Amino acid sequence: MKHIVIIPDGMGDKPVAALGGKTPLEAASTPNMDYFASRGIIGLSRNIPDGYVPGTDIGCMSVFGYDPTKYFTGRGPLEAAEHGIDLKENEIAFRCNLVTTEGELLKDFSADHISTQEAKQLLEPFSAEIKKIYGQKVRFYPGHGTGYRNLMICEDPDRTLDKVRCTPPHDIMGKKYADYLPQGNAAGLLLDLMTRSENFFKNHPVNRKRVQNGKSQASRIWLWGQGFPPSFPSYYQRYGFHGAVITAVDLVKGMAIHAGLDVIKVPGVTGYFDTNYVGKAEYAINALRSRDFVVIHIESTDEAGHIGDPQLKIKAIEDVDRLVLGTLRAGLSEFKDYKIMLMPDHFTCVETRTHSSDAVPFFIYSTQDEKNGDKKFSETTAAYSGVKILEGHTAMDFFIGAAKC
Ligand SMILES: [Zn+2]
C-alpha cells in the first residue's frame, strides 16, 4: 500500500462576497479532487488546537500527525533543521523575514517576493555589522533561506526570549506595524536588531535597484516564530516505513527532517504561482517506487489568500487539481494499491488576507475501499458529511492505520 498526502497550504476559505457567497474551492473547477472525494470519505479536521495561532507550523504539524500541544516549540527551529543547523539546547531560532514597510504600515511580509540572491546581498553585510556588536551571540545565515524567508539564531541560556510575544508579519499586512513589534521583558535585543536593519537597508544598492525596477524595497527584518530545539518520534518509529516530502517551504522541510523523512528536491519548485506542479507529482510517483509514503506540500494556494484575490486563489486551486492531482491520478496506476489524503493545513481567507482556525475540509481515498458517490469537494460538502476530526493530528494514524476508510 502506497500513501500519498497532499497539503494545499491555506486552501480552506470562507464564503466570498465577490464569488456570490461561494468559497474559492466551491467556485473552482476541481474534477480530480471531486473524483477522489466521491470515491472516498470527506470531512472536516480541526488542525489548530484552541489557544494556538493558526499558521503553517501548527497546521502542518497536525497534518503530519504530531500533536502541536506536545511537540511544537516554534517555527524557527524547524527551519533551522532544514538548513542543516544543529540547534544547541541553549540556542533559540527565529524566523527572520525581510519585509516592506510604508510609512507606519506593514506593506508586504515578503518584501515584494525578494529573490534569494538579493536577500543574501542585504543580509551578508548586515550580519557582519551585527557580529561586531553582539559577537557569536547573534547569528544570521545569509544564503540559507529562500527569498524573504531567513533565519536568526541566538544564544539564550536563561531561556528568556521564548517568552517574548512576536507576531507573524503575514497577519498584519496593511496594519500599523509598531503595534505588533516584539513585546516582553527580553524584547530589547530583537527591537534593536530590527531597528538596526532598517537603518542598514535604507539606500542599500539592492533596494535602490529594486525601486528603479518598480519593486518594493526590503525595509527591515522582522523576527518571529522563535523556539528551542524540539524532538519528534520518527515516521519509522511510528509506522515502520520510509517516506519523503516534496515542498518549497523551509518550515515543512524542517518538519520532514525531524520526522525522519527524506526531502526530495524538484527542479523549478518556487513556493509561488509559477511552481513546477507537474514536477512535484512526477517526483512523488518516483519516490513511491522505493518508499511507502510521500507528502506533497503546495504553497501557492496560501499566497493567493494573502494577496486577497479570489480569482487568483481559484486559479491556484485549479492548478493543484489539474497539474498535481491530474498527474498523480494518471501515474499512480502503476501501483496496485494506494491511498490519498488531501488536507490543507488551515484556512487562508481572501477577504481578510490572513489565516483562520476553522476546521479544514479533507478527503481520504483508498483503492481498497472505493465508494460510489458524486460529490463536489468543498468546505460545505465536508461539513455536511458529518465526519469531523476534533484533533487534527489523529487523522494521520487513521489514514495510515486503516486499510479501508
Ligand atoms: Zn499554511
Coordinates of C-alpha atoms and ligand atoms in Angstrom, one line a residue:
M1 CA 0.0 0.0 0.0
K2 CA 1.4 3.4 -1.0
H3 CA 0.4 6.5 0.9
I4 CA 0.2 10.0 -0.6
V5 CA -0.6 13.1 1.4
I6 CA -1.3 16.4 -0.4
I7 CA -1.3 19.6 1.6
P8 CA -2.6 22.6 -0.4
D9 CA -1.5 25.3 2.0
G10 CA -4.2 27.6 3.2
M11 CA -6.7 26.2 0.6
G12 CA -9.7 26.3 3.0
D13 CA -11.7 29.5 2.9
K14 CA -14.9 31.2 3.9
P15 CA -17.8 32.3 1.5
V16 CA -16.6 35.3 -0.5
A17 CA -19.0 38.1 -1.5
A18 CA -17.2 38.6 -4.8
L19 CA -17.8 35.0 -5.6
G20 CA -21.6 35.2 -4.9
G21 CA -21.1 33.7 -1.5
K22 CA -19.1 30.7 -2.7
T23 CA -15.7 29.8 -1.3
P24 CA -12.8 29.7 -3.8
L25 CA -12.8 25.9 -3.6
E26 CA -16.5 25.8 -4.3
A27 CA -16.1 28.2 -7.2
A28 CA -13.1 26.3 -8.7
S29 CA -13.4 23.5 -11.2
T30 CA -11.7 20.5 -9.4
P31 CA -12.6 17.3 -11.3
N32 CA -9.7 15.3 -9.8
M33 CA -10.4 16.3 -6.2
D34 CA -14.1 15.6 -6.8
Y35 CA -13.2 12.2 -8.3
F36 CA -11.2 11.0 -5.3
A37 CA -13.6 12.7 -2.8
S38 CA -16.6 11.0 -4.4
R39 CA -14.9 7.6 -4.1
G40 CA -13.6 8.1 -0.6
I41 CA -14.7 9.9 2.6
I42 CA -14.8 13.6 3.2
G43 CA -14.9 15.6 6.4
L44 CA -13.6 18.4 8.4
S45 CA -10.4 18.4 10.6
R46 CA -9.6 20.8 13.4
N47 CA -5.9 21.3 12.8
I48 CA -5.4 24.3 15.0
P49 CA -5.9 23.5 18.7
D50 CA -7.5 26.1 20.9
G51 CA -5.2 28.9 22.0
Y52 CA -2.7 28.4 19.1
V53 CA -2.1 30.9 16.3
P54 CA -3.3 29.4 13.0
G55 CA -0.2 29.0 11.0
T56 CA 1.6 26.6 8.7
D57 CA 3.7 25.5 11.6
I58 CA 0.8 24.3 13.7
G59 CA -1.4 23.3 10.9
C60 CA 1.2 21.2 9.1
M61 CA 2.3 19.6 12.3
S62 CA -1.3 18.3 12.8
V63 CA -1.4 17.1 9.2
F64 CA 1.9 15.3 9.7
G65 CA 0.3 13.6 12.7
Y66 CA 2.2 15.3 15.6
D67 CA 0.2 16.8 18.4
P68 CA 1.2 20.5 18.4
T69 CA 0.3 20.8 22.1
K70 CA 3.0 18.2 22.7
Y71 CA 5.7 18.7 20.1
F72 CA 5.6 22.3 18.9
T73 CA 8.4 24.6 20.2
G74 CA 8.4 27.2 17.3
R75 CA 8.8 27.6 13.6
G76 CA 12.4 28.8 13.8
P77 CA 13.9 25.5 15.0
L78 CA 12.1 23.6 12.3
E79 CA 13.5 25.8 9.6
A80 CA 17.0 25.6 11.3
A81 CA 16.8 21.8 10.8
E82 CA 16.1 22.3 7.1
H83 CA 19.2 24.4 6.8
G84 CA 21.3 21.6 8.4
I85 CA 21.9 23.8 11.5
D86 CA 22.2 21.7 14.7
L87 CA 20.5 23.9 17.3
K88 CA 22.0 23.6 20.7
E89 CA 20.0 23.3 23.9
N90 CA 20.9 26.9 24.9
E91 CA 20.0 28.3 21.5
I92 CA 16.8 29.7 20.2
A93 CA 16.0 30.0 16.5
F94 CA 13.8 32.8 15.0
R95 CA 12.3 33.2 11.5
C96 CA 13.7 36.3 10.0
N97 CA 11.5 37.8 7.3
L98 CA 12.5 40.6 5.0
V99 CA 9.5 42.9 4.9
T100 CA 8.4 46.1 3.3
T101 CA 7.0 49.0 5.4
E102 CA 5.4 52.1 4.0
G103 CA 5.2 55.0 6.5
E104 CA 3.8 53.4 9.6
L105 CA 2.3 50.4 7.8
L106 CA 3.5 47.0 7.1
K107 CA 3.0 46.7 3.3
D108 CA 4.4 43.3 2.5
F109 CA 5.6 40.4 4.6
S110 CA 7.7 39.1 1.7
A111 CA 9.4 42.4 0.6
D112 CA 7.7 42.0 -2.7
H113 CA 8.9 38.4 -3.1
I114 CA 12.6 39.4 -2.9
S115 CA 14.9 36.9 -4.6
T116 CA 17.2 34.7 -2.6
Q117 CA 20.2 36.4 -4.2
E118 CA 19.0 39.9 -3.2
A119 CA 18.2 38.7 0.3
K120 CA 21.7 37.4 0.6
Q121 CA 23.2 40.6 -0.6
L122 CA 21.4 42.5 2.1
L123 CA 21.8 40.1 5.0
E124 CA 25.5 39.3 4.4
P125 CA 26.9 42.8 5.2
F126 CA 24.2 43.3 7.8
S127 CA 25.2 40.1 9.6
A128 CA 28.9 41.2 9.6
E129 CA 27.8 44.5 11.1
I130 CA 25.8 42.8 13.9
K131 CA 28.7 40.4 14.6
K132 CA 30.8 43.5 15.5
I133 CA 28.2 44.4 18.2
Y134 CA 27.0 41.0 19.5
G135 CA 29.8 38.6 18.5
Q136 CA 28.7 35.0 18.3
K137 CA 25.6 35.5 20.5
V138 CA 23.5 36.5 17.4
R139 CA 23.9 34.8 14.1
F140 CA 22.2 35.3 10.7
Y141 CA 22.5 32.7 7.9
P142 CA 22.6 34.7 4.7
G143 CA 22.0 32.5 1.6
H144 CA 20.5 29.6 3.6
G145 CA 16.9 30.9 3.2
T146 CA 14.6 31.1 0.2
G147 CA 13.7 34.6 -0.8
Y148 CA 12.3 36.6 2.1
R149 CA 12.4 33.6 4.5
N150 CA 15.6 33.7 6.5
L151 CA 16.8 32.7 9.9
M152 CA 18.4 34.2 13.1
I153 CA 19.8 32.1 15.9
C154 CA 20.6 33.5 19.3
E155 CA 22.3 32.2 22.4
D156 CA 19.7 32.3 25.2
P157 CA 20.9 30.2 28.2
D158 CA 18.3 31.7 30.5
R159 CA 15.5 30.9 28.0
T160 CA 14.0 34.4 28.2
L161 CA 13.5 35.1 24.5
D162 CA 11.0 32.2 24.3
K163 CA 8.5 34.3 26.3
V164 CA 8.7 37.4 24.0
R165 CA 5.5 37.9 22.1
C166 CA 6.2 38.1 18.4
T167 CA 3.7 38.5 15.6
P168 CA 3.8 36.8 12.2
P169 CA 4.2 39.6 9.6
H170 CA 1.7 38.0 7.2
D171 CA -1.0 38.6 9.8
I172 CA -0.5 42.4 10.0
M173 CA -0.5 43.4 6.3
G174 CA -1.7 47.0 6.0
K175 CA -1.6 47.5 9.7
K176 CA 0.4 49.9 11.9
Y177 CA 3.5 47.7 12.5
A178 CA 4.6 49.5 15.6
D179 CA 1.6 47.9 17.4
Y180 CA 3.0 44.4 16.7
L181 CA 6.7 44.7 17.4
P182 CA 8.1 42.2 19.9
Q183 CA 6.8 42.7 23.4
G184 CA 8.1 41.4 26.7
N185 CA 10.9 41.7 29.2
A186 CA 13.6 40.4 26.9
A187 CA 12.3 42.1 23.7
G188 CA 15.0 44.7 23.7
L189 CA 17.5 42.7 21.7
L190 CA 15.0 41.9 19.0
L191 CA 13.9 45.5 18.7
D192 CA 17.5 46.6 18.5
L193 CA 18.2 44.2 15.6
M194 CA 15.0 45.2 13.7
T195 CA 15.8 48.9 14.1
R196 CA 19.4 48.5 13.0
S197 CA 18.3 46.6 9.9
E198 CA 16.0 49.5 8.9
N199 CA 18.9 51.9 9.1
F200 CA 21.2 49.5 7.3
F201 CA 18.9 48.6 4.4
K202 CA 17.9 52.2 3.7
N203 CA 19.6 53.3 0.5
H204 CA 21.3 49.9 0.1
P205 CA 22.2 49.3 -3.6
V206 CA 19.9 46.3 -3.7
N207 CA 17.0 48.4 -2.6
R208 CA 17.9 51.3 -4.9
K209 CA 17.9 48.8 -7.8
R210 CA 14.6 47.3 -6.7
V211 CA 13.0 50.8 -6.7
Q212 CA 14.4 51.5 -10.2
N213 CA 12.8 48.3 -11.4
G214 CA 9.4 49.3 -9.9
K215 CA 9.6 46.8 -7.0
S216 CA 9.2 47.4 -3.3
Q217 CA 12.2 47.7 -1.0
A218 CA 13.2 45.3 1.8
S219 CA 12.7 47.9 4.6
R220 CA 13.8 45.8 7.6
I221 CA 14.0 42.4 9.1
W222 CA 11.0 41.0 11.1
L223 CA 11.8 38.4 13.8
W224 CA 9.2 35.9 14.9
G225 CA 8.4 32.2 15.3
Q226 CA 11.1 31.5 17.8
G227 CA 11.7 28.3 19.6
F228 CA 14.2 25.9 21.2
P229 CA 15.1 22.5 19.7
P230 CA 12.1 20.1 19.5
S231 CA 12.2 16.3 19.4
F232 CA 9.7 14.2 17.4
P233 CA 9.4 10.4 17.1
S234 CA 10.2 9.5 13.5
Y235 CA 7.8 8.0 11.0
Y236 CA 9.9 4.9 11.0
Q237 CA 9.4 4.6 14.8
R238 CA 5.7 5.3 14.5
Y239 CA 4.7 3.4 11.4
G240 CA 7.8 1.3 10.4
F241 CA 8.3 2.8 7.0
H242 CA 10.3 5.2 5.0
G243 CA 8.9 8.3 3.3
A244 CA 9.6 11.5 1.6
V245 CA 8.4 15.1 1.5
I246 CA 8.2 17.5 -1.5
T247 CA 7.9 21.2 -0.6
A248 CA 9.4 24.6 -1.3
V249 CA 8.9 25.8 2.2
D250 CA 11.7 25.6 4.7
L251 CA 9.5 25.0 7.7
V252 CA 7.9 22.0 6.1
K253 CA 11.3 20.7 5.1
G254 CA 12.4 21.0 8.7
M255 CA 9.4 19.2 9.9
A256 CA 10.2 16.4 7.5
I257 CA 13.8 16.2 8.7
H258 CA 12.6 16.0 12.4
A259 CA 10.1 13.2 11.3
G260 CA 13.0 11.2 9.7
L261 CA 11.5 11.7 6.2
D262 CA 13.6 12.4 3.1
V263 CA 13.3 15.8 1.5
I264 CA 13.2 15.5 -2.3
K265 CA 14.3 18.4 -4.4
V266 CA 12.2 19.1 -7.5
P267 CA 13.6 21.4 -10.2
G268 CA 11.6 24.6 -10.7
V269 CA 9.8 24.5 -7.4
T270 CA 9.3 28.1 -6.2
G271 CA 6.6 28.1 -3.5
Y272 CA 4.7 30.5 -5.7
F273 CA 2.2 30.6 -8.7
D274 CA 4.9 29.6 -11.2
T275 CA 5.9 26.5 -9.3
N276 CA 6.6 23.2 -11.1
Y277 CA 3.3 21.5 -10.1
V278 CA 3.7 18.6 -12.6
G279 CA 7.2 18.0 -11.5
K280 CA 6.0 17.7 -7.9
A281 CA 3.6 15.0 -8.8
E282 CA 6.1 13.2 -11.1
Y283 CA 8.8 13.2 -8.4
A284 CA 6.3 11.9 -5.8
I285 CA 5.4 9.0 -8.1
N286 CA 9.1 8.2 -8.5
A287 CA 9.7 8.5 -4.7
L288 CA 6.9 5.9 -4.2
R289 CA 8.8 3.3 -6.3
S290 CA 11.2 2.9 -3.4
R291 CA 9.2 4.2 -0.4
D292 CA 5.7 3.7 1.1
F293 CA 4.8 7.3 1.9
V294 CA 5.1 10.7 0.3
V295 CA 3.8 14.2 1.2
I296 CA 3.4 16.9 -1.4
H297 CA 3.0 20.4 0.0
I298 CA 1.9 23.3 -2.2
E299 CA 2.2 26.9 -1.2
S300 CA 0.6 28.8 -4.0
T301 CA -3.0 28.5 -2.6
D302 CA -1.8 30.2 0.6
E303 CA -0.1 33.0 -1.2
A304 CA -3.2 33.7 -3.2
G305 CA -5.2 34.0 0.0
H306 CA -2.7 36.5 1.4
I307 CA -2.8 38.6 -1.7
G308 CA -6.6 38.6 -1.3
D309 CA -7.5 37.9 -4.9
P310 CA -10.3 35.3 -5.2
Q311 CA -9.7 34.7 -8.9
L312 CA -6.0 34.1 -8.2
K313 CA -6.9 31.6 -5.4
I314 CA -9.4 29.8 -7.8
K315 CA -6.6 29.6 -10.4
A316 CA -4.1 28.2 -7.8
I317 CA -6.7 25.6 -6.7
E318 CA -7.4 24.6 -10.3
D319 CA -3.7 24.3 -11.0
V320 CA -3.3 22.0 -8.0
D321 CA -6.2 19.9 -9.2
R322 CA -5.2 19.7 -12.8
L323 CA -1.4 19.6 -12.6
V324 CA -0.8 17.8 -9.3
L325 CA -3.8 15.5 -8.8
G326 CA -4.3 15.0 -12.5
T327 CA -0.7 13.9 -12.9
L328 CA -1.0 11.6 -9.8
R329 CA -4.2 10.1 -11.0
A330 CA -2.6 9.1 -14.3
G331 CA 0.7 8.0 -12.8
L332 CA -0.4 6.1 -9.7
S333 CA -2.0 3.4 -11.8
E334 CA 1.4 1.7 -11.8
F335 CA 0.9 0.8 -8.1
K336 CA -1.6 -1.9 -7.2
D337 CA -2.9 -0.2 -4.1
Y338 CA -2.7 3.3 -2.8
K339 CA -4.4 5.8 -0.5
I340 CA -4.5 9.5 -0.9
M341 CA -5.3 12.1 1.8
L342 CA -5.7 15.7 0.8
M343 CA -5.8 18.1 3.7
P344 CA -5.0 21.8 3.9
D345 CA -3.1 22.9 7.0
H346 CA -5.5 25.9 7.7
F347 CA -7.8 28.5 6.1
T348 CA -6.2 31.5 4.4
C349 CA -9.1 33.8 3.8
V350 CA -9.1 36.0 0.7
E351 CA -11.4 38.5 2.3
T352 CA -9.2 39.1 5.4
R353 CA -6.0 38.1 3.8
T354 CA -5.0 36.1 6.8
H355 CA -5.2 32.6 8.3
S356 CA -8.1 31.3 10.4
S357 CA -8.5 28.4 12.8
D358 CA -11.6 26.9 11.1
A359 CA -11.7 23.1 10.6
V360 CA -10.4 22.3 7.2
P361 CA -12.1 20.1 4.5
F362 CA -10.2 16.9 3.7
F363 CA -10.7 13.7 1.8
I364 CA -9.3 10.2 2.1
Y365 CA -9.4 7.8 -0.8
S366 CA -8.3 4.1 -0.8
T367 CA -8.1 1.8 -3.9
Q368 CA -9.1 -1.0 -1.5
D369 CA -12.3 0.7 -0.5
E370 CA -13.8 2.6 -3.4
K371 CA -17.2 4.1 -2.6
N372 CA -19.9 5.2 -5.0
G373 CA -20.8 8.9 -4.9
D374 CA -20.9 12.1 -6.7
K375 CA -19.5 14.9 -4.6
K376 CA -18.1 18.3 -5.2
F377 CA -15.2 18.6 -2.7
S378 CA -15.7 21.8 -0.7
E379 CA -15.9 23.2 2.8
T380 CA -19.7 22.9 2.6
T381 CA -19.9 19.3 1.5
A382 CA -17.2 18.3 4.0
A383 CA -19.3 19.9 6.8
Y384 CA -22.4 18.2 5.6
S385 CA -20.7 14.8 5.6
G386 CA -20.9 14.8 9.4
V387 CA -17.3 13.4 9.7
K388 CA -15.3 15.7 12.0
I389 CA -11.8 15.0 13.4
L390 CA -11.6 17.1 16.5
E391 CA -7.8 16.7 16.9
G392 CA -6.2 17.0 13.5
H393 CA -3.1 15.2 14.5
T394 CA -5.1 11.9 14.8
A395 CA -6.0 12.0 11.1
M396 CA -2.6 10.5 10.1
D397 CA -3.0 7.5 12.4
F398 CA -6.4 6.9 10.9
F399 CA -5.1 7.4 7.3
I400 CA -2.1 5.1 7.7
G401 CA -3.7 2.6 10.0
A402 CA -7.0 1.8 8.3
A403 CA -6.7 -0.3 5.2
K404 CA -10.2 0.8 4.4
C405 CA -11.7 4.2 5.0
Ligands
ZN1 ZN 0.0 27.3 5.8

